[in-house]
Amino acid sequence: MDTDQLIRSLAADNAHRVPRVSAVLTVALLVAAPLSILIFATFLGVRPDVMTAMRNPFFDMKFAVTLSLAIPAIVVSLHLSRPEALMRGWGWLLLLPVGLLAVAIGSEAMMAPAMPMTMRLMGKNSRVCLVAIPAMSLPLLAGALFGLRHGAPSHPALTGALAGLLSAGLAATLYASHCTDDSPLFVATWYTLATALVAAIGAAVGSRVLRY
Amino acid sequence: MRGREDEWTGLMRSAMAGDDAAYHRLLKAVTPVLRAAARRGLARAGQPPDQAEDIVQEILLAVHLKRHTWDSEAPFAPWLFAIARNKLIDALRRRGRRVFVNIDDFAETLPGEAPQETASASEVAAQLGTLPQRQRDVLQSIAVESASIKDTASKYSMSEGAVRVALHRGLAALTAKLRDH
């Protein structure tokens, strides 16, 4: 087939329209979310003292941190799904949760400690955290990669890592309502490790499935 | 340069608004530019330019299937060249590996041998043969015999909708095969 003939067939297909990447990503995440919620409801559940916990600013801070990871990661991954997109000017969005955590760690350090620092950092749930966040992330990660496949990212591994960050951010939001460790030191350590693991999985899978 | 790229953006806007003729003109207009870039890329990688047309066709297919990622407020050329660059890099990587193997295998017969005669765009044609019958028929009819969707529909006693579906699926399948083979 010569190129003129190919062009003719492409022009004949011009009427074919597909939804935007943002729409496909949204639907894919909405389809995946019940699976993650099912894992949460089956194995974890909301902590029993949630009503009192809500009065603790460090409990609330966990949601601010996880959502400030998930939402910017969604925005940046959609940006990267366009072929000509550069990371320049967008990376700082991903520093939001880091900044929030730094502020939280600072404010906790200024208060009279209820527990020694190592106990706050190690917590009681570090192992559960390291398993639960990645496990709840996996359905969301699959959905995110499916949605972003609809785009044309020039950096598949980076975009896959962003898919990992956004799914870990959403999964961590669920997990935060279960976990009784509210110290920002715990969050900065274990949530970050779990998130890094999911981001690495996203990058590895993304480098294969996000090529177009 | 500027004027040419503005013209492309205008044509792409019309195309996205449903103007098939504008889309056809746009693809015709960008093809020589893509071809020159593919030749340059192959030359820089020390490879014969006779595969440029395969790369051009891969780029055109990707442009077509990913055109929804173009933001109609943005200029068209940077988007186009980003896709072209990705496809060129992919193609060189794939061919690089293959050429390396070939040189290992045929090192002794290479010197002094005349370069192969230009075989334009064999890959799409080869993959076309692996498509399901119906998709192949529709692509043949529209691309090679330049029949309209309507004529193709009556020739194969299909509905126009079914022809459109087969055409799109055929193009998408071709792209996937080119990427993965």
Coordinates of C-alpha atoms in Angstrom, one line a residue:
Chain A
M1 CA 0.0 0.0 0.0
D2 CA 1.6 3.3 -0.9
T3 CA 1.3 6.3 1.3
D4 CA -1.3 8.1 -0.8
Q5 CA -3.5 5.1 -0.5
L6 CA -3.0 5.0 3.2
I7 CA -3.9 8.7 3.5
R8 CA -7.1 8.1 1.6
S9 CA -8.1 5.4 4.1
L10 CA -7.3 7.6 7.0
A11 CA -9.3 10.5 5.6
A12 CA -12.2 8.1 5.1
D13 CA -12.0 7.3 8.8
N14 CA -12.0 10.9 9.9
A15 CA -15.6 10.8 11.1
H16 CA -14.6 8.2 13.7
R17 CA -14.5 9.9 17.1
V18 CA -13.3 8.7 20.4
P19 CA -13.7 10.2 23.9
R20 CA -11.0 12.4 25.5
V21 CA -8.3 10.7 27.6
S22 CA -9.7 12.5 30.7
A23 CA -13.1 10.9 30.2
V24 CA -11.7 7.4 29.7
L25 CA -9.4 7.7 32.7
T26 CA -12.4 8.9 34.9
V27 CA -14.6 5.9 33.8
A28 CA -11.7 3.5 34.2
L29 CA -11.0 4.7 37.8
L30 CA -14.7 4.6 38.6
V31 CA -14.9 1.0 37.4
A32 CA -11.7 0.1 39.4
A33 CA -12.7 1.9 42.6
P34 CA -15.3 -0.6 43.9
L35 CA -12.7 -3.4 43.8
S36 CA -10.3 -1.3 46.0
I37 CA -13.2 -0.5 48.3
L38 CA -14.1 -4.2 48.4
I39 CA -10.6 -5.0 49.6
F40 CA -10.9 -2.2 52.1
A41 CA -14.3 -3.4 53.4
T42 CA -13.3 -7.0 53.6
F43 CA -9.9 -6.8 55.2
L44 CA -9.6 -3.4 56.9
G45 CA -12.7 -1.2 57.5
V46 CA -12.9 2.2 59.2
R47 CA -11.2 2.4 62.6
P48 CA -13.7 2.1 65.4
D49 CA -12.8 5.4 67.1
V50 CA -13.2 7.4 63.9
M51 CA -15.5 10.0 65.5
T52 CA -13.0 10.9 68.1
A53 CA -10.1 10.6 65.7
M54 CA -11.7 13.2 63.4
R55 CA -11.1 15.8 66.1
N56 CA -7.3 15.1 65.9
P57 CA -5.8 17.4 63.3
F58 CA -3.1 14.8 62.5
F59 CA -5.8 12.3 61.6
D60 CA -7.3 14.8 59.2
M61 CA -3.9 15.8 57.9
K62 CA -3.4 12.2 56.5
F63 CA -6.3 12.8 54.1
A64 CA -4.9 16.2 53.0
V65 CA -1.6 14.5 52.3
T66 CA -3.0 11.5 50.3
L67 CA -5.4 13.7 48.3
S68 CA -2.7 16.2 47.6
L69 CA -0.8 13.4 46.0
A70 CA -3.7 11.8 44.2
I71 CA -5.3 14.8 42.6
P72 CA -2.1 16.5 41.3
A73 CA -0.9 13.1 40.0
I74 CA -4.2 12.7 38.0
V75 CA -3.7 16.2 36.6
V76 CA 0.0 15.6 35.7
S77 CA -0.7 12.2 34.2
L78 CA -3.4 13.6 32.0
H79 CA -0.9 16.3 30.9
L80 CA 1.7 13.7 30.1
S81 CA -0.8 11.7 28.0
R82 CA -0.3 14.3 25.3
P83 CA 2.7 13.6 23.1
E84 CA 4.2 17.1 23.1
A85 CA 3.9 17.5 26.9
L86 CA 7.0 18.2 29.0
M87 CA 7.3 17.7 32.7
R88 CA 8.8 21.2 33.0
G89 CA 6.5 23.5 35.0
W90 CA 4.3 20.6 36.3
G91 CA 6.7 18.7 38.6
W92 CA 6.2 21.1 41.5
L93 CA 2.6 20.0 41.8
L94 CA 3.9 16.6 43.0
L95 CA 5.8 18.4 45.8
L96 CA 2.5 19.4 47.5
P97 CA 2.1 16.3 49.7
V98 CA 5.8 16.6 50.6
G99 CA 5.3 20.2 51.7
L100 CA 2.2 19.3 53.7
L101 CA 4.1 16.5 55.4
A102 CA 7.0 18.7 56.3
V103 CA 4.6 21.3 57.9
A104 CA 2.9 18.5 59.8
I105 CA 6.1 17.0 61.0
G106 CA 7.2 20.4 62.1
S107 CA 4.1 21.1 64.0
E108 CA 4.1 17.7 65.7
A109 CA 7.7 18.3 66.8
M110 CA 6.7 21.6 68.5
M111 CA 4.1 19.9 70.6
A112 CA 4.7 18.0 73.8
P113 CA 5.2 14.4 72.5
A114 CA 2.7 11.9 73.6
M115 CA 5.0 9.1 72.6
P116 CA 8.7 8.9 71.8
M117 CA 9.7 9.7 68.3
T118 CA 10.7 6.1 67.3
M119 CA 7.4 4.8 68.5
R120 CA 5.5 7.4 66.5
L121 CA 7.6 6.6 63.5
M122 CA 7.3 2.8 63.7
G123 CA 3.7 2.8 64.8
K124 CA 1.6 -0.4 65.1
N125 CA 0.6 -0.8 61.5
S126 CA 3.7 -0.5 59.4
R127 CA 3.4 -4.0 57.9
V128 CA -0.4 -3.7 57.2
C129 CA 0.3 -0.3 55.6
L130 CA 3.0 -1.7 53.3
V131 CA 0.6 -4.5 52.2
A132 CA -2.7 -2.7 52.2
I133 CA -1.9 0.4 50.2
P134 CA -0.3 -1.5 47.3
A135 CA -3.1 -4.1 47.4
M136 CA -5.8 -1.5 47.2
S137 CA -3.8 0.4 44.6
L138 CA -3.6 -2.5 42.1
P139 CA -7.1 -2.3 40.7
L140 CA -6.8 1.5 40.5
L141 CA -3.4 1.2 38.8
A142 CA -4.9 -1.1 36.2
G143 CA -7.7 1.3 35.6
A144 CA -5.3 4.3 35.4
L145 CA -3.0 2.5 32.9
F146 CA -6.0 1.5 30.8
G147 CA -7.2 5.1 30.8
L148 CA -3.8 6.6 30.0
R149 CA -3.3 4.0 27.2
H150 CA -5.9 5.9 25.4
G151 CA -3.5 8.9 25.2
A152 CA -0.1 9.1 23.5
P153 CA 2.5 9.7 26.2
S154 CA 6.0 10.3 25.0
H155 CA 7.4 9.1 28.3
P156 CA 5.7 5.8 29.0
A157 CA 7.7 4.9 32.1
L158 CA 7.2 8.3 33.7
T159 CA 3.5 8.3 32.9
G160 CA 3.2 4.8 34.3
A161 CA 4.9 6.1 37.5
L162 CA 2.3 8.9 37.7
A163 CA -0.4 6.3 37.3
G164 CA 1.2 4.5 40.3
L165 CA 1.3 7.7 42.3
L166 CA -2.4 8.6 41.6
S167 CA -3.6 5.1 42.5
A168 CA -1.4 4.9 45.6
G169 CA -2.8 8.3 46.6
L170 CA -6.4 7.1 46.3
A171 CA -5.7 3.8 48.0
A172 CA -3.9 5.6 50.8
T173 CA -6.9 7.8 51.3
L174 CA -9.0 4.7 52.0
Y175 CA -6.2 3.2 54.2
A176 CA -5.9 6.4 56.3
S177 CA -9.4 5.9 57.6
H178 CA -8.4 2.5 58.9
C179 CA -5.0 3.1 60.3
T180 CA -4.7 4.3 63.9
D181 CA -1.2 5.7 63.4
D182 CA -1.7 9.4 62.8
S183 CA 1.8 10.7 63.4
P184 CA 3.1 12.5 60.3
L185 CA 6.4 10.7 60.9
F186 CA 4.6 7.4 60.3
V187 CA 2.9 8.7 57.2
A188 CA 6.1 10.1 55.8
T189 CA 7.8 6.8 56.3
W190 CA 5.4 4.0 55.5
Y191 CA 2.9 5.6 53.2
T192 CA 5.9 6.9 51.2
L193 CA 7.4 3.4 51.0
A194 CA 4.1 1.9 49.9
T195 CA 3.6 4.7 47.4
A196 CA 7.1 4.3 46.0
L197 CA 6.5 0.6 45.5
V198 CA 3.3 1.2 43.5
A199 CA 5.0 4.0 41.5
A200 CA 7.8 1.5 40.6
I201 CA 5.2 -1.1 39.5
G202 CA 3.5 1.6 37.5
A203 CA 6.7 2.7 35.8
A204 CA 7.6 -0.9 34.9
V205 CA 4.2 -1.8 33.5
G206 CA 3.8 1.6 31.9
S207 CA 7.0 1.4 29.9
R208 CA 5.4 -1.6 28.1
V209 CA 1.7 -0.9 27.9
L210 CA 1.8 2.9 27.4
R211 CA 3.7 2.8 24.2
Y212 CA 1.5 3.6 21.2
Chain B
M1 CA 7.7 28.0 8.1
R2 CA 5.4 29.9 10.4
G3 CA 2.8 30.3 7.7
R4 CA 2.9 26.6 6.8
E5 CA 2.4 25.6 10.4
D6 CA -0.5 28.0 10.9
E7 CA -2.0 26.5 7.8
W8 CA -1.7 23.0 9.3
T9 CA -3.3 24.1 12.5
G10 CA -6.2 25.5 10.6
L11 CA -6.6 22.4 8.5
M12 CA -6.5 20.2 11.6
R13 CA -9.2 22.3 13.2
S14 CA -11.4 21.9 10.2
A15 CA -10.7 18.2 10.1
M16 CA -11.7 17.8 13.8
A17 CA -14.9 19.7 13.0
G18 CA -15.7 17.0 10.4
D19 CA -14.1 18.3 7.2
D20 CA -12.7 15.1 5.6
A21 CA -11.2 17.0 2.6
A22 CA -9.3 19.3 5.0
Y23 CA -8.0 16.2 6.8
H24 CA -6.9 14.7 3.5
R25 CA -5.1 17.9 2.5
L26 CA -3.4 18.1 5.8
L27 CA -2.0 14.6 5.7
K28 CA -0.8 15.1 2.2
A29 CA 0.9 18.4 3.2
V30 CA 2.7 16.9 6.2
T31 CA 3.9 13.7 4.5
P32 CA 6.9 15.2 2.6
V33 CA 8.1 16.8 5.8
L34 CA 7.8 13.5 7.7
R35 CA 9.5 11.7 4.8
A36 CA 12.5 14.1 4.9
A37 CA 12.7 13.7 8.7
A38 CA 12.6 9.9 8.4
R39 CA 15.3 9.9 5.8
R40 CA 17.5 12.2 7.9
G41 CA 17.0 10.0 11.0
L42 CA 17.9 6.8 9.1
A43 CA 20.9 8.5 7.6
R44 CA 22.1 9.7 11.0
A45 CA 21.7 6.2 12.3
G46 CA 23.8 4.9 9.4
Q47 CA 20.9 3.0 7.9
P48 CA 19.6 2.9 4.3
P49 CA 16.9 5.4 3.5
D50 CA 14.7 2.9 1.8
Q51 CA 12.8 2.2 4.9
A52 CA 11.7 5.8 5.3
E53 CA 8.3 5.2 3.8
D54 CA 7.5 2.5 6.4
I55 CA 8.3 5.0 9.1
V56 CA 6.2 7.7 7.4
Q57 CA 3.2 5.3 7.3
E58 CA 3.6 4.4 10.9
I59 CA 3.7 8.1 11.9
L60 CA 0.5 8.8 9.8
L61 CA -1.3 5.9 11.5
A62 CA -0.3 7.1 15.0
V63 CA -1.3 10.7 14.1
H64 CA -4.7 9.4 13.0
L65 CA -5.4 7.1 16.0
K66 CA -4.2 9.6 18.5
R67 CA -5.6 12.8 17.1
H68 CA -8.0 13.2 20.0
T69 CA -4.9 14.0 22.2
W70 CA -4.3 17.2 20.1
D71 CA -5.6 20.3 21.9
S72 CA -7.4 22.4 19.2
E73 CA -6.2 25.5 21.0
A74 CA -2.6 24.5 20.6
P75 CA -0.5 24.7 17.4
F76 CA -0.5 21.4 15.4
A77 CA 3.2 21.2 14.4
P78 CA 4.7 20.5 17.9
W79 CA 2.1 17.8 18.5
L80 CA 2.8 16.2 15.1
F81 CA 6.6 16.4 15.5
A82 CA 6.4 14.9 19.0
I83 CA 4.6 11.8 17.6
A84 CA 6.9 11.7 14.6
R85 CA 9.9 11.8 16.8
N86 CA 8.6 9.0 19.1
K87 CA 7.8 6.8 16.1
L88 CA 11.1 7.4 14.5
I89 CA 13.0 6.5 17.7
D90 CA 10.9 3.3 18.0
A91 CA 11.6 2.4 14.4
L92 CA 15.3 3.0 14.6
R93 CA 15.5 1.1 17.8
R94 CA 13.7 -1.9 16.2
R95 CA 15.7 -1.7 13.0
G96 CA 18.9 -1.1 14.8
R97 CA 18.6 -4.4 16.5
R98 CA 17.7 -6.1 13.3
V99 CA 20.5 -4.5 11.3
F100 CA 23.0 -5.5 14.0
V101 CA 21.9 -9.1 13.7
N102 CA 22.1 -8.9 9.9
I103 CA 25.6 -7.5 10.0
D104 CA 26.7 -10.3 12.3
D105 CA 25.2 -12.9 10.0
F106 CA 26.3 -11.5 6.6
A107 CA 29.5 -9.6 7.4
E108 CA 31.5 -11.3 4.7
T109 CA 29.0 -10.7 1.9
L110 CA 28.4 -7.1 2.7
P111 CA 31.4 -5.1 1.2
G112 CA 30.9 -3.9 -2.3
E113 CA 27.4 -5.1 -2.5
A114 CA 25.0 -2.7 -4.1
P115 CA 22.3 -1.2 -1.8
Q116 CA 19.0 -2.8 -2.1
E117 CA 16.5 -1.4 -4.6
T118 CA 14.0 0.9 -2.9
A119 CA 11.1 -1.1 -1.7
S120 CA 8.5 1.5 -0.6
A121 CA 6.4 0.8 2.5
S122 CA 6.4 -3.0 2.6
E123 CA 5.4 -3.3 6.2
V124 CA 1.8 -2.0 6.1
A125 CA 1.2 -4.0 3.0
A126 CA 2.6 -7.2 4.7
Q127 CA 0.5 -6.7 7.8
L128 CA -2.6 -6.0 5.7
G129 CA -2.5 -9.6 4.7
T130 CA -2.8 -10.7 8.3
L131 CA -6.1 -8.8 9.0
P132 CA -9.5 -10.5 9.1
Q133 CA -11.0 -10.8 5.6
R134 CA -13.6 -8.1 6.1
Q135 CA -11.3 -5.5 7.3
R136 CA -8.8 -6.3 4.6
D137 CA -11.6 -6.1 1.9
V138 CA -12.7 -2.7 3.2
L139 CA -9.2 -1.3 3.4
Q140 CA -8.4 -2.6 -0.1
S141 CA -11.5 -1.1 -1.5
I142 CA -11.1 2.3 0.1
A143 CA -7.3 2.7 0.0
V144 CA -6.3 0.9 -3.1
E145 CA -9.3 1.1 -5.3
S146 CA -10.2 4.5 -3.9
A147 CA -13.9 3.6 -3.6
S148 CA -16.1 5.6 -1.3
I149 CA -17.6 4.2 1.9
K150 CA -20.9 4.0 0.2
D151 CA -19.6 2.1 -2.9
T152 CA -17.7 -0.2 -0.6
A153 CA -20.9 -0.9 1.4
S154 CA -22.8 -1.9 -1.7
K155 CA -19.9 -3.9 -3.2
Y156 CA -19.7 -6.1 -0.1
S157 CA -23.5 -5.8 0.8
M158 CA -22.6 -4.3 4.1
S159 CA -24.2 -1.3 5.8
E160 CA -22.2 1.9 5.7
G161 CA -21.9 1.8 9.5
A162 CA -20.4 -1.7 9.2
V163 CA -17.9 -0.5 6.6
R164 CA -16.9 2.4 8.9
V165 CA -16.4 0.0 11.8
A166 CA -14.3 -2.4 9.7
L167 CA -12.2 0.5 8.3
H168 CA -11.5 1.8 11.8
R169 CA -10.8 -1.6 13.3
G170 CA -8.5 -2.4 10.4
L171 CA -6.5 0.8 10.8
A172 CA -6.2 0.2 14.6
A173 CA -5.2 -3.4 14.1
L174 CA -2.6 -2.4 11.5
T175 CA -1.1 0.1 14.0
A176 CA -1.0 -2.5 16.8
K177 CA 0.7 -5.1 14.5
L178 CA 3.3 -2.6 13.3
R179 CA 4.1 -1.6 16.9
D180 CA 4.4 -5.2 18.2
H181 CA 5.9 -7.1 15.4

